[in-house]
Amino acid sequence: MDVVFLSRLQFALTVMFHYLFPPLTIGLGLLIVIYEIIHYRTRDAAWQRAVDFWVRLFAVSFAVGVASGIVMEFQFGTNWAVYSRFVGDVFGSALAAEGIFAFFLESGFLAVLVFGRGRVSRRFYLFSTIMVSLGSIFSSVWITVANSWQQTPAGAHVVQMRHVDPATGEMVPWFVDGEPVMRAEITDFWQVVFNPSSLNRLTHTWTGCLILGGTFVLSICGWYVLRGRHLDFARRCMPAALVCTLVGTVSAAITGDLNARMVAEHQPAKLAAMEAHYTTGDGPTGLTLFGLPDATGEHVAGRVEIPGLLTMLVHHELSPKTPVTGLDRIPPDDRPPVRIPFYMFRLMVLTGILLMLISLVALVYWWRGKLVAQRWLMVLFVISVFGGFVANEAGWIVAEVGRQPWIVQPPILRSADGAFKLDENGYVQYAMVDLPAPDGGISGQRVAGLRTEHAASEAVKGGEVLASIIIFGLIYGLLFLVWAYVLDAKIGHGPEADGEHGGPGGFLAVVTGETHGSRTGMRDPQEPM
């Protein structure tokens, strides 16, 4: 059994499960701040009940997110020991900052939100909602910085590690079987933080959080409207969620454009895989809308293309002339898989466009005072949250699969005019570092990055990883069921109100069709509004 493949599979499954929750809590946390500001200014008890309801759902999702995130950090040491040695100096500072400045801020003030209503002043409660939201945002900053550094390293150099010689007690260069043990060491902390991709990727990540937070609120509010329950609550909460979703989708298009241009400049192989762009050519490059990539024949079957558009987007040329770098400029062993980034990128974009159209149409109906009457829109609201999850997960898959085979991608060398340096075979050249020899000389060179296949722990066996995948799968499956059950129960109960109770059924009923009306999602005509 391939240890590297199984370790990658395990990390992908755990990360994808964990990534259900951070974008949700970031987006929902921002909406909670908005709702609490309204409550603070109006002193309306209905707004207080709304905030308390969303805080309960936030707390459940936060708890599951924390529990599922701990496993990933242990995997760095168990499955990816070589990787941990290589990036430890860089990741240590970023992850420490995330824990100190973000996680404790968010978790500390979350206790005030859950238990502090009526026990602290109104002003301090509002302050706590802001701190929880900022804590979740700060957490995303440091995690994205660490991940972005792997994509576009900066502010560090690759040097030989040193260790304590047991015989002399002195620090000496570290060799294993005559080979130097290398790692990245920080030379400029702020260059690490503001590496070439961190701001672009961070802002794009935030747009996904807005989308998921907005669609989550819309989904629940839409369900309440379809069931004819908590209508005042739904009317209050939907407008801000609609704006959040629309702003998120529109800004996703803007930041996505900036992100794609950054990728073209620093990770041309990833962009080429996203577009199934095999041959660079001499003229402008078209944008593929649909098609079936064939990696063997290096072409796209049934390609539907807009001529010159990719060149226009990447180089901002109104009259496209400059070709976009294709996979033929990347060494064969350094090319990422094509099909997964190609399909996932289009899934992400298509989902974003659909959610943008839904939110835009819904805002028009809201402006006219007819939103709640549009039952077809309420049905779309209910299922829109799945689109929010899909868009975020698909974006993560594109980012991570597209950088393979590198777990830390080496910088690409450039000529004086900014063009990629090519070797005698026409392939891009990567930055190299010297490898020290035990005699004090130089034994050779290696790329200033780390391949995924070289990053796994050498002591771990395939059977051990497979067993842990099965165990984690069972635990995560149970954790998901608990989260879904508790969430469904709280949504089924609804926001607390005098003389109002949750009634039968839960949120999942509208998906499974188990409603007490005559048709799925439709209110019984004799059920009181």
Short mmCIF file of C-alpha atoms in Angstrom, two decimals:
data_model
loop_
_atom_site.label_atom_id
_atom_site.label_comp_id
_atom_site.label_asym_id
_atom_site.label_seq_id
_atom_site.Cartn_x
_atom_site.Cartn_y
_atom_site.Cartn_z
CA MET A 1 0.00 0.00 0.00
CA ASP A 2 1.28 3.43 -1.00
CA VAL A 3 1.95 5.35 2.23
CA VAL A 4 2.09 8.72 0.49
CA PHE A 5 -1.23 8.20 -1.30
CA LEU A 6 -2.95 6.97 1.86
CA SER A 7 -1.52 9.84 3.90
CA ARG A 8 -2.71 12.32 1.29
CA LEU A 9 -6.13 10.68 1.25
CA GLN A 10 -6.37 10.82 5.03
CA PHE A 11 -5.38 14.46 5.18
CA ALA A 12 -7.76 15.36 2.36
CA LEU A 13 -10.70 13.66 4.06
CA THR A 14 -10.02 15.24 7.45
CA VAL A 15 -9.41 18.69 6.00
CA MET A 16 -12.50 18.59 3.81
CA PHE A 17 -14.62 17.59 6.78
CA HIS A 18 -13.08 20.29 8.96
CA TYR A 19 -13.46 22.89 6.22
CA LEU A 20 -17.23 22.56 6.44
CA PHE A 21 -17.13 24.63 9.63
CA PRO A 22 -14.61 27.55 9.56
CA PRO A 23 -16.22 29.32 6.55
CA LEU A 24 -19.63 28.76 8.13
CA THR A 25 -18.68 30.24 11.51
CA ILE A 26 -16.85 33.19 9.92
CA GLY A 27 -19.81 34.12 7.72
CA LEU A 28 -22.42 33.43 10.39
CA GLY A 29 -20.37 35.32 12.98
CA LEU A 30 -20.44 38.44 10.83
CA LEU A 31 -24.23 38.22 10.46
CA ILE A 32 -24.59 37.77 14.22
CA VAL A 33 -22.70 41.04 14.68
CA ILE A 34 -25.09 42.78 12.29
CA TYR A 35 -28.16 41.40 14.03
CA GLU A 36 -26.81 42.28 17.50
CA ILE A 37 -26.05 45.86 16.39
CA ILE A 38 -29.68 46.17 15.28
CA HIS A 39 -30.84 44.74 18.59
CA TYR A 40 -28.57 47.08 20.53
CA ARG A 41 -29.94 50.12 18.71
CA THR A 42 -33.62 49.13 18.73
CA ARG A 43 -33.90 47.17 22.02
CA ASP A 44 -36.37 44.98 20.14
CA ALA A 45 -36.83 41.64 21.95
CA ALA A 46 -37.46 39.90 18.64
CA TRP A 47 -33.96 40.78 17.50
CA GLN A 48 -32.57 39.44 20.78
CA ARG A 49 -34.30 36.12 20.18
CA ALA A 50 -32.89 36.08 16.65
CA VAL A 51 -29.34 36.67 17.86
CA ASP A 52 -29.65 34.05 20.59
CA PHE A 53 -30.91 31.53 18.02
CA TRP A 54 -28.00 32.09 15.63
CA VAL A 55 -25.50 32.02 18.53
CA ARG A 56 -26.73 28.53 19.47
CA LEU A 57 -26.16 27.28 15.92
CA PHE A 58 -22.78 29.04 15.81
CA ALA A 59 -21.67 27.38 19.05
CA VAL A 60 -22.56 23.88 17.84
CA SER A 61 -20.68 24.38 14.56
CA PHE A 62 -17.70 25.96 16.33
CA ALA A 63 -17.42 22.99 18.71
CA VAL A 64 -17.41 20.44 15.88
CA GLY A 65 -14.95 22.55 13.92
CA VAL A 66 -12.52 22.64 16.83
CA ALA A 67 -12.81 18.90 17.44
CA SER A 68 -12.23 18.03 13.79
CA GLY A 69 -9.34 20.49 13.42
CA ILE A 70 -7.18 19.01 16.15
CA VAL A 71 -6.66 15.82 14.17
CA MET A 72 -5.00 17.66 11.29
CA GLU A 73 -2.22 19.08 13.45
CA PHE A 74 -1.40 15.61 14.81
CA GLN A 75 -1.09 14.35 11.23
CA PHE A 76 1.75 16.78 10.61
CA GLY A 77 3.83 14.83 13.11
CA THR A 78 2.56 11.31 12.49
CA ASN A 79 2.18 11.14 8.70
CA TRP A 80 4.26 14.10 7.50
CA ALA A 81 7.39 14.21 9.67
CA VAL A 82 9.73 15.25 6.83
CA TYR A 83 7.33 18.03 5.87
CA SER A 84 7.11 19.16 9.51
CA ARG A 85 10.90 19.41 9.75
CA PHE A 86 11.07 21.33 6.49
CA VAL A 87 8.40 23.95 7.27
CA GLY A 88 8.53 23.92 11.08
CA ASP A 89 10.31 27.25 11.46
CA VAL A 90 7.80 28.96 9.16
CA PHE A 91 4.63 27.21 10.28
CA GLY A 92 5.48 27.41 13.96
CA SER A 93 5.15 31.18 14.09
CA ALA A 94 1.97 31.30 12.00
CA LEU A 95 0.19 28.55 13.92
CA ALA A 96 1.29 30.02 17.25
CA ALA A 97 -0.12 33.39 16.21
CA GLU A 98 -3.37 31.69 15.18
CA GLY A 99 -3.71 30.04 18.59
CA ILE A 100 -2.73 33.04 20.69
CA PHE A 101 -4.35 35.91 18.82
CA ALA A 102 -7.33 34.21 17.21
CA PHE A 103 -8.53 30.97 18.76
CA PHE A 104 -8.41 32.12 22.38
CA LEU A 105 -10.06 35.41 21.42
CA GLU A 106 -12.89 33.61 19.64
CA SER A 107 -13.43 30.83 22.18
CA GLY A 108 -13.16 33.14 25.21
CA PHE A 109 -15.77 35.62 24.07
CA LEU A 110 -17.98 32.83 22.67
CA ALA A 111 -18.57 31.80 26.28
CA VAL A 112 -19.99 35.28 26.88
CA LEU A 113 -22.34 34.92 23.90
CA VAL A 114 -23.58 31.50 25.03
CA PHE A 115 -23.87 32.14 28.77
CA GLY A 116 -23.67 35.89 29.21
CA ARG A 117 -27.04 37.18 28.00
CA GLY A 118 -28.55 39.02 30.97
CA ARG A 119 -25.36 38.55 32.99
CA VAL A 120 -23.24 41.20 31.27
CA SER A 121 -24.15 44.65 30.03
CA ARG A 122 -25.71 45.10 26.61
CA ARG A 123 -22.64 47.00 25.44
CA PHE A 124 -20.26 44.26 26.56
CA TYR A 125 -22.43 41.62 24.91
CA LEU A 126 -22.24 43.53 21.62
CA PHE A 127 -18.49 43.87 22.11
CA SER A 128 -18.28 40.11 22.62
CA THR A 129 -20.07 39.39 19.33
CA ILE A 130 -17.55 41.59 17.54
CA MET A 131 -14.62 39.86 19.26
CA VAL A 132 -15.93 36.40 18.32
CA SER A 133 -16.28 37.49 14.71
CA LEU A 134 -12.82 39.07 14.67
CA GLY A 135 -11.34 35.99 16.30
CA SER A 136 -12.68 33.73 13.57
CA ILE A 137 -11.42 36.14 10.92
CA PHE A 138 -7.96 36.40 12.51
CA SER A 139 -7.81 32.61 12.63
CA SER A 140 -8.40 32.48 8.89
CA VAL A 141 -5.64 35.04 8.36
CA TRP A 142 -2.88 32.93 9.94
CA ILE A 143 -4.03 29.62 8.51
CA THR A 144 -4.24 31.13 5.02
CA VAL A 145 -0.82 32.76 5.44
CA ALA A 146 0.71 29.39 6.33
CA ASN A 147 -0.97 27.62 3.43
CA SER A 148 -0.16 30.43 0.99
CA TRP A 149 3.51 30.26 1.92
CA GLN A 150 3.54 26.66 0.68
CA GLN A 151 2.15 27.86 -2.64
CA THR A 152 4.42 30.91 -3.07
CA PRO A 153 7.29 30.82 -0.54
CA ALA A 154 8.90 34.14 0.45
CA GLY A 155 10.83 35.53 3.41
CA ALA A 156 12.72 32.29 4.03
CA HIS A 157 15.71 30.38 2.71
CA VAL A 158 16.46 26.65 2.60
CA VAL A 159 19.47 25.71 4.75
CA GLN A 160 20.88 22.64 6.45
CA MET A 161 19.50 21.77 9.87
CA ARG A 162 21.78 21.47 12.89
CA HIS A 163 21.51 19.14 15.86
CA VAL A 164 23.33 18.40 19.10
CA ASP A 165 26.20 15.94 18.75
CA PRO A 166 25.80 13.43 21.63
CA ALA A 167 29.56 13.00 21.88
CA THR A 168 30.55 16.66 22.15
CA GLY A 169 27.29 18.37 23.13
CA GLU A 170 27.85 20.92 20.37
CA MET A 171 25.54 21.99 17.54
CA VAL A 172 26.74 20.40 14.31
CA PRO A 173 25.35 20.08 10.77
CA TRP A 174 22.81 17.26 10.49
CA PHE A 175 23.46 14.46 8.01
CA VAL A 176 21.49 11.21 7.60
CA ASP A 177 23.29 8.49 5.61
CA GLY A 178 25.59 11.18 4.24
CA GLU A 179 22.68 13.33 3.00
CA PRO A 180 22.10 16.79 4.54
CA VAL A 181 18.77 17.39 6.29
CA MET A 182 17.38 20.66 4.90
CA ARG A 183 14.66 22.99 6.09
CA ALA A 184 13.23 26.45 5.43
CA GLU A 185 14.21 29.14 7.93
CA ILE A 186 12.59 32.57 8.20
CA THR A 187 14.67 35.53 7.07
CA ASP A 188 11.88 38.11 7.05
CA PHE A 189 8.68 37.42 8.99
CA TRP A 190 6.61 40.04 7.19
CA GLN A 191 7.62 38.67 3.79
CA VAL A 192 6.32 35.33 5.00
CA VAL A 193 3.04 36.98 6.02
CA PHE A 194 2.71 39.00 2.82
CA ASN A 195 3.98 36.36 0.43
CA PRO A 196 2.86 36.78 -3.20
CA SER A 197 -0.38 34.81 -2.80
CA SER A 198 -1.50 35.46 0.80
CA LEU A 199 -3.63 38.58 0.27
CA ASN A 200 -5.26 37.28 -2.90
CA ARG A 201 -6.06 33.92 -1.36
CA LEU A 202 -7.21 35.42 1.93
CA THR A 203 -9.70 37.82 0.35
CA HIS A 204 -10.99 35.06 -1.91
CA THR A 205 -11.39 32.78 1.12
CA TRP A 206 -13.37 35.48 2.92
CA THR A 207 -15.78 35.75 0.00
CA GLY A 208 -16.49 32.03 0.39
CA CYS A 209 -17.22 32.65 4.07
CA LEU A 210 -19.72 35.38 3.20
CA ILE A 211 -21.44 33.09 0.72
CA LEU A 212 -21.71 30.17 3.12
CA GLY A 213 -22.84 32.31 6.06
CA GLY A 214 -25.47 34.02 3.92
CA THR A 215 -26.81 30.84 2.35
CA PHE A 216 -26.92 29.12 5.75
CA VAL A 217 -29.21 31.83 7.14
CA LEU A 218 -31.27 31.94 3.96
CA SER A 219 -31.70 28.18 4.00
CA ILE A 220 -33.15 28.13 7.49
CA CYS A 221 -35.30 31.22 6.95
CA GLY A 222 -36.62 29.80 3.68
CA TRP A 223 -37.56 26.59 5.45
CA TYR A 224 -39.45 28.51 8.11
CA VAL A 225 -41.40 30.38 5.44
CA LEU A 226 -42.27 27.15 3.63
CA ARG A 227 -43.54 25.71 6.89
CA GLY A 228 -45.40 28.88 7.81
CA ARG A 229 -43.49 29.24 11.09
CA HIS A 230 -41.44 32.05 12.63
CA LEU A 231 -42.34 34.29 9.70
CA ASP A 232 -41.42 37.51 11.50
CA PHE A 233 -38.03 36.02 12.36
CA ALA A 234 -37.44 34.97 8.74
CA ARG A 235 -38.47 38.38 7.37
CA ARG A 236 -36.04 40.08 9.74
CA CYS A 237 -33.03 37.89 9.02
CA MET A 238 -33.28 37.34 5.27
CA PRO A 239 -32.34 40.82 3.95
CA ALA A 240 -28.90 40.93 5.61
CA ALA A 241 -28.25 37.32 4.54
CA LEU A 242 -29.20 38.18 0.95
CA VAL A 243 -26.85 41.14 0.90
CA CYS A 244 -24.12 38.99 2.44
CA THR A 245 -24.58 36.33 -0.25
CA LEU A 246 -24.67 38.84 -3.10
CA VAL A 247 -21.63 40.73 -1.84
CA GLY A 248 -19.83 37.41 -1.38
CA THR A 249 -20.56 36.14 -4.89
CA VAL A 250 -19.73 39.43 -6.62
CA SER A 251 -16.53 39.89 -4.63
CA ALA A 252 -15.65 36.24 -5.32
CA ALA A 253 -15.65 37.05 -9.03
CA ILE A 254 -13.40 40.07 -8.46
CA THR A 255 -10.96 38.36 -6.10
CA GLY A 256 -11.07 35.26 -8.27
CA ASP A 257 -9.81 37.29 -11.21
CA LEU A 258 -6.98 38.72 -9.11
CA ASN A 259 -6.21 35.27 -7.75
CA ALA A 260 -6.07 33.72 -11.23
CA ARG A 261 -3.63 36.40 -12.41
CA MET A 262 -1.45 35.70 -9.36
CA VAL A 263 -1.56 31.98 -10.11
CA ALA A 264 -0.55 32.63 -13.73
CA GLU A 265 2.47 34.60 -12.49
CA HIS A 266 3.66 32.29 -9.71
CA GLN A 267 2.04 28.88 -10.37
CA PRO A 268 1.59 28.58 -14.13
CA ALA A 269 1.21 24.79 -13.90
CA LYS A 270 -1.85 25.19 -11.68
CA LEU A 271 -3.57 27.62 -14.05
CA ALA A 272 -2.74 25.38 -17.00
CA ALA A 273 -4.34 22.43 -15.17
CA MET A 274 -7.41 24.50 -14.24
CA GLU A 275 -7.89 25.30 -17.94
CA ALA A 276 -6.62 21.99 -19.36
CA HIS A 277 -4.21 24.20 -21.33
CA TYR A 278 -1.66 21.76 -22.72
CA THR A 279 0.16 23.75 -25.42
CA THR A 280 1.41 27.31 -25.00
CA GLY A 281 1.29 28.27 -28.67
CA ASP A 282 2.31 31.57 -30.25
CA GLY A 283 -0.94 33.53 -30.25
CA PRO A 284 -3.64 34.46 -27.74
CA THR A 285 -5.08 31.71 -25.53
CA GLY A 286 -8.79 30.95 -25.42
CA LEU A 287 -10.88 30.25 -22.30
CA THR A 288 -12.40 26.78 -22.17
CA LEU A 289 -15.99 26.78 -20.93
CA PHE A 290 -16.67 23.06 -21.11
CA GLY A 291 -14.95 19.92 -22.33
CA LEU A 292 -13.48 16.56 -21.38
CA PRO A 293 -9.72 16.72 -20.73
CA ASP A 294 -7.70 13.83 -22.10
CA ALA A 295 -4.34 13.80 -20.33
CA THR A 296 -3.00 11.01 -22.53
CA GLY A 297 -3.65 12.77 -25.81
CA GLU A 298 -3.17 16.22 -24.22
CA HIS A 299 -6.33 17.70 -25.67
CA VAL A 300 -9.88 18.56 -24.56
CA ALA A 301 -12.60 16.57 -26.25
CA GLY A 302 -15.74 18.55 -27.10
CA ARG A 303 -14.08 21.81 -26.12
CA VAL A 304 -16.31 24.89 -26.03
CA GLU A 305 -13.96 27.85 -26.07
CA ILE A 306 -14.07 31.64 -26.18
CA PRO A 307 -11.06 32.60 -28.33
CA GLY A 308 -8.48 34.89 -26.72
CA LEU A 309 -10.42 35.35 -23.48
CA LEU A 310 -7.89 33.68 -21.17
CA THR A 311 -5.18 35.99 -22.50
CA MET A 312 -7.46 38.98 -21.96
CA LEU A 313 -8.17 37.97 -18.35
CA VAL A 314 -4.61 37.03 -17.40
CA HIS A 315 -2.71 39.80 -19.17
CA HIS A 316 -5.52 42.41 -19.32
CA GLU A 317 -5.06 42.87 -23.04
CA LEU A 318 -8.07 44.27 -24.87
CA SER A 319 -6.49 43.07 -28.09
CA PRO A 320 -5.19 39.68 -26.93
CA LYS A 321 -1.77 38.71 -28.24
CA THR A 322 0.32 37.17 -25.46
CA PRO A 323 -0.03 33.40 -24.99
CA VAL A 324 -0.65 31.95 -21.52
CA THR A 325 1.90 29.41 -20.32
CA GLY A 326 0.74 25.86 -20.95
CA LEU A 327 1.70 22.51 -19.45
CA ASP A 328 4.23 21.98 -22.24
CA ARG A 329 6.45 24.52 -20.43
CA ILE A 330 6.38 22.46 -17.21
CA PRO A 331 8.72 19.46 -16.76
CA PRO A 332 6.66 16.27 -17.16
CA ASP A 333 7.39 15.10 -13.60
CA ASP A 334 6.26 18.47 -12.22
CA ARG A 335 2.84 18.63 -13.85
CA PRO A 336 -0.28 18.43 -11.68
CA PRO A 337 -3.31 16.25 -12.43
CA VAL A 338 -5.61 18.02 -14.88
CA ARG A 339 -9.09 16.59 -14.59
CA ILE A 340 -9.70 17.30 -10.91
CA PRO A 341 -8.70 21.01 -11.00
CA PHE A 342 -10.45 21.45 -14.34
CA TYR A 343 -13.81 20.08 -13.18
CA MET A 344 -13.68 21.49 -9.64
CA PHE A 345 -12.87 24.98 -10.90
CA ARG A 346 -15.91 24.95 -13.16
CA LEU A 347 -18.10 23.56 -10.41
CA MET A 348 -16.98 26.38 -8.11
CA VAL A 349 -17.59 29.08 -10.73
CA LEU A 350 -20.97 27.69 -11.84
CA THR A 351 -22.16 27.41 -8.24
CA GLY A 352 -21.08 30.97 -7.53
CA ILE A 353 -22.91 32.31 -10.59
CA LEU A 354 -26.13 30.50 -9.64
CA LEU A 355 -26.00 31.80 -6.07
CA MET A 356 -25.34 35.30 -7.37
CA LEU A 357 -28.41 35.15 -9.61
CA ILE A 358 -30.59 33.74 -6.82
CA SER A 359 -29.57 36.45 -4.35
CA LEU A 360 -29.94 39.21 -6.95
CA VAL A 361 -33.45 38.12 -7.96
CA ALA A 362 -34.43 37.70 -4.32
CA LEU A 363 -33.25 41.20 -3.44
CA VAL A 364 -35.43 42.61 -6.20
CA TYR A 365 -38.46 40.80 -4.76
CA TRP A 366 -37.52 41.97 -1.25
CA TRP A 367 -37.31 45.57 -2.47
CA ARG A 368 -40.82 45.20 -3.88
CA GLY A 369 -42.08 43.66 -0.64
CA LYS A 370 -42.95 40.34 -2.28
CA LEU A 371 -40.07 38.09 -1.23
CA VAL A 372 -41.88 35.85 1.25
CA ALA A 373 -44.66 35.16 -1.27
CA GLN A 374 -42.18 33.60 -3.74
CA ARG A 375 -42.29 30.00 -2.60
CA TRP A 376 -40.05 28.85 -5.45
CA LEU A 377 -37.38 31.18 -4.13
CA MET A 378 -37.82 29.78 -0.62
CA VAL A 379 -37.17 26.29 -2.01
CA LEU A 380 -34.00 27.59 -3.68
CA PHE A 381 -33.00 29.21 -0.38
CA VAL A 382 -33.33 25.87 1.41
CA ILE A 383 -30.97 24.08 -0.99
CA SER A 384 -28.65 27.06 -1.52
CA VAL A 385 -26.63 26.19 1.58
CA PHE A 386 -25.41 23.06 -0.18
CA GLY A 387 -24.13 25.33 -2.95
CA GLY A 388 -22.23 27.35 -0.36
CA PHE A 389 -20.55 24.22 0.98
CA VAL A 390 -19.81 22.89 -2.51
CA ALA A 391 -18.23 26.15 -3.70
CA ASN A 392 -15.89 26.30 -0.70
CA GLU A 393 -14.86 22.66 -0.92
CA ALA A 394 -14.34 22.83 -4.69
CA GLY A 395 -12.13 25.91 -4.31
CA TRP A 396 -9.98 24.14 -1.74
CA ILE A 397 -9.59 21.11 -4.01
CA VAL A 398 -8.48 23.32 -6.92
CA ALA A 399 -5.91 25.09 -4.76
CA GLU A 400 -4.40 21.93 -3.28
CA VAL A 401 -4.52 19.48 -6.17
CA GLY A 402 -3.34 22.18 -8.57
CA ARG A 403 -0.02 22.63 -6.76
CA GLN A 404 0.95 18.97 -6.96
CA PRO A 405 3.48 17.37 -7.08
CA TRP A 406 4.78 20.02 -4.66
CA ILE A 407 3.84 20.26 -1.01
CA VAL A 408 6.07 23.36 -0.90
CA GLN A 409 6.44 24.77 -4.39
CA PRO A 410 9.86 26.19 -5.29
CA PRO A 411 9.96 29.70 -6.80
CA ILE A 412 10.27 29.90 -10.58
CA LEU A 413 13.29 31.78 -11.94
CA ARG A 414 12.72 34.83 -14.12
CA SER A 415 14.77 36.75 -16.63
CA ALA A 416 15.40 40.49 -16.48
CA ASP A 417 12.21 41.22 -18.46
CA GLY A 418 10.09 39.20 -15.99
CA ALA A 419 9.54 36.21 -18.28
CA PHE A 420 10.00 32.67 -17.00
CA LYS A 421 13.51 31.30 -17.47
CA LEU A 422 13.49 28.18 -19.64
CA ASP A 423 16.06 25.41 -19.82
CA GLU A 424 17.39 23.83 -23.00
CA ASN A 425 14.24 21.67 -23.23
CA GLY A 426 11.92 24.67 -23.01
CA TYR A 427 10.82 23.97 -19.43
CA VAL A 428 10.57 26.53 -16.62
CA GLN A 429 13.47 26.56 -14.16
CA TYR A 430 13.08 26.48 -10.38
CA ALA A 431 15.23 28.13 -7.74
CA MET A 432 17.96 25.80 -6.49
CA VAL A 433 19.97 25.53 -3.26
CA ASP A 434 23.39 23.99 -2.63
CA LEU A 435 23.63 20.70 -0.73
CA PRO A 436 26.47 20.66 1.82
CA ALA A 437 28.74 17.61 1.93
CA PRO A 438 30.08 16.01 5.15
CA ASP A 439 33.59 17.16 4.24
CA GLY A 440 32.47 20.81 4.17
CA GLY A 441 32.16 21.05 0.39
CA ILE A 442 29.13 21.09 -1.90
CA SER A 443 27.74 17.73 -2.98
CA GLY A 444 25.18 19.06 -5.44
CA GLN A 445 21.96 21.05 -5.70
CA ARG A 446 18.26 20.54 -5.07
CA VAL A 447 15.15 22.61 -5.74
CA ALA A 448 14.20 25.13 -3.07
CA GLY A 449 10.96 23.30 -2.37
CA LEU A 450 9.65 19.93 -1.25
CA ARG A 451 7.86 17.26 -3.23
CA THR A 452 4.81 15.64 -1.68
CA GLU A 453 6.27 12.16 -2.23
CA HIS A 454 9.36 13.12 -0.20
CA ALA A 455 7.43 14.73 2.67
CA ALA A 456 5.82 11.68 4.29
CA SER A 457 7.03 10.04 7.49
CA GLU A 458 9.48 7.24 6.81
CA ALA A 459 8.50 5.19 9.88
CA VAL A 460 4.78 4.96 9.09
CA LYS A 461 3.47 1.90 7.28
CA GLY A 462 0.62 1.78 4.79
CA GLY A 463 -1.50 -0.53 6.93
CA GLU A 464 -1.26 1.84 9.87
CA VAL A 465 -2.46 4.77 7.77
CA LEU A 466 -5.30 2.71 6.30
CA ALA A 467 -6.40 1.64 9.77
CA SER A 468 -6.40 5.25 10.96
CA ILE A 469 -8.43 6.30 7.90
CA ILE A 470 -11.10 3.74 8.79
CA ILE A 471 -11.13 4.83 12.44
CA PHE A 472 -11.25 8.53 11.56
CA GLY A 473 -13.98 7.82 9.03
CA LEU A 474 -16.14 6.22 11.69
CA ILE A 475 -15.45 8.95 14.23
CA TYR A 476 -16.02 11.77 11.75
CA GLY A 477 -19.16 10.10 10.48
CA LEU A 478 -20.50 9.92 14.02
CA LEU A 479 -19.43 13.51 14.67
CA PHE A 480 -21.26 14.66 11.56
CA LEU A 481 -24.42 12.81 12.58
CA VAL A 482 -24.28 14.40 16.03
CA TRP A 483 -23.81 17.85 14.49
CA ALA A 484 -26.65 17.32 12.02
CA TYR A 485 -28.95 15.94 14.74
CA VAL A 486 -28.29 18.77 17.21
CA LEU A 487 -28.54 21.38 14.46
CA ASP A 488 -31.79 19.87 13.19
CA ALA A 489 -33.25 19.83 16.68
CA LYS A 490 -32.36 23.46 17.35
CA ILE A 491 -33.68 24.57 13.95
CA GLY A 492 -36.82 22.51 14.46
CA HIS A 493 -37.41 24.23 17.79
CA GLY A 494 -36.74 27.64 16.28
CA PRO A 495 -36.09 30.96 17.98
CA GLU A 496 -37.63 31.09 21.42
CA ALA A 497 -40.73 33.24 21.71
CA ASP A 498 -43.50 33.63 24.27
CA GLY A 499 -46.16 31.00 23.64
CA GLU A 500 -44.36 29.64 20.57
CA HIS A 501 -42.87 26.20 20.28
CA GLY A 502 -41.00 24.32 17.64
CA GLY A 503 -43.66 21.97 16.42
CA PRO A 504 -43.06 18.60 14.79
CA GLY A 505 -40.28 17.87 12.39
CA GLY A 506 -36.95 19.53 11.77
CA PHE A 507 -34.97 21.21 9.04
CA LEU A 508 -34.06 17.86 7.50
CA ALA A 509 -37.74 17.19 6.91
CA VAL A 510 -37.86 19.58 3.98
CA VAL A 511 -34.98 17.72 2.35
CA THR A 512 -36.34 14.23 3.00
CA GLY A 513 -39.95 15.18 2.31
CA GLU A 514 -41.14 14.28 5.82
CA THR A 515 -43.33 17.33 6.32
CA HIS A 516 -46.72 17.41 7.96
CA GLY A 517 -48.20 19.29 5.02
CA SER A 518 -49.84 17.65 2.05
CA ARG A 519 -46.75 18.15 -0.15
CA THR A 520 -43.02 18.46 0.47
CA GLY A 521 -42.15 21.90 1.73
CA MET A 522 -45.77 23.14 1.48
CA ARG A 523 -47.78 24.36 4.44
CA ASP A 524 -51.02 22.64 5.40
CA PRO A 525 -53.84 25.02 4.39
CA GLN A 526 -55.37 24.74 7.88
CA GLU A 527 -52.07 25.41 9.66
CA PRO A 528 -52.15 28.91 11.19
CA MET A 529 -49.76 31.49 9.77
#
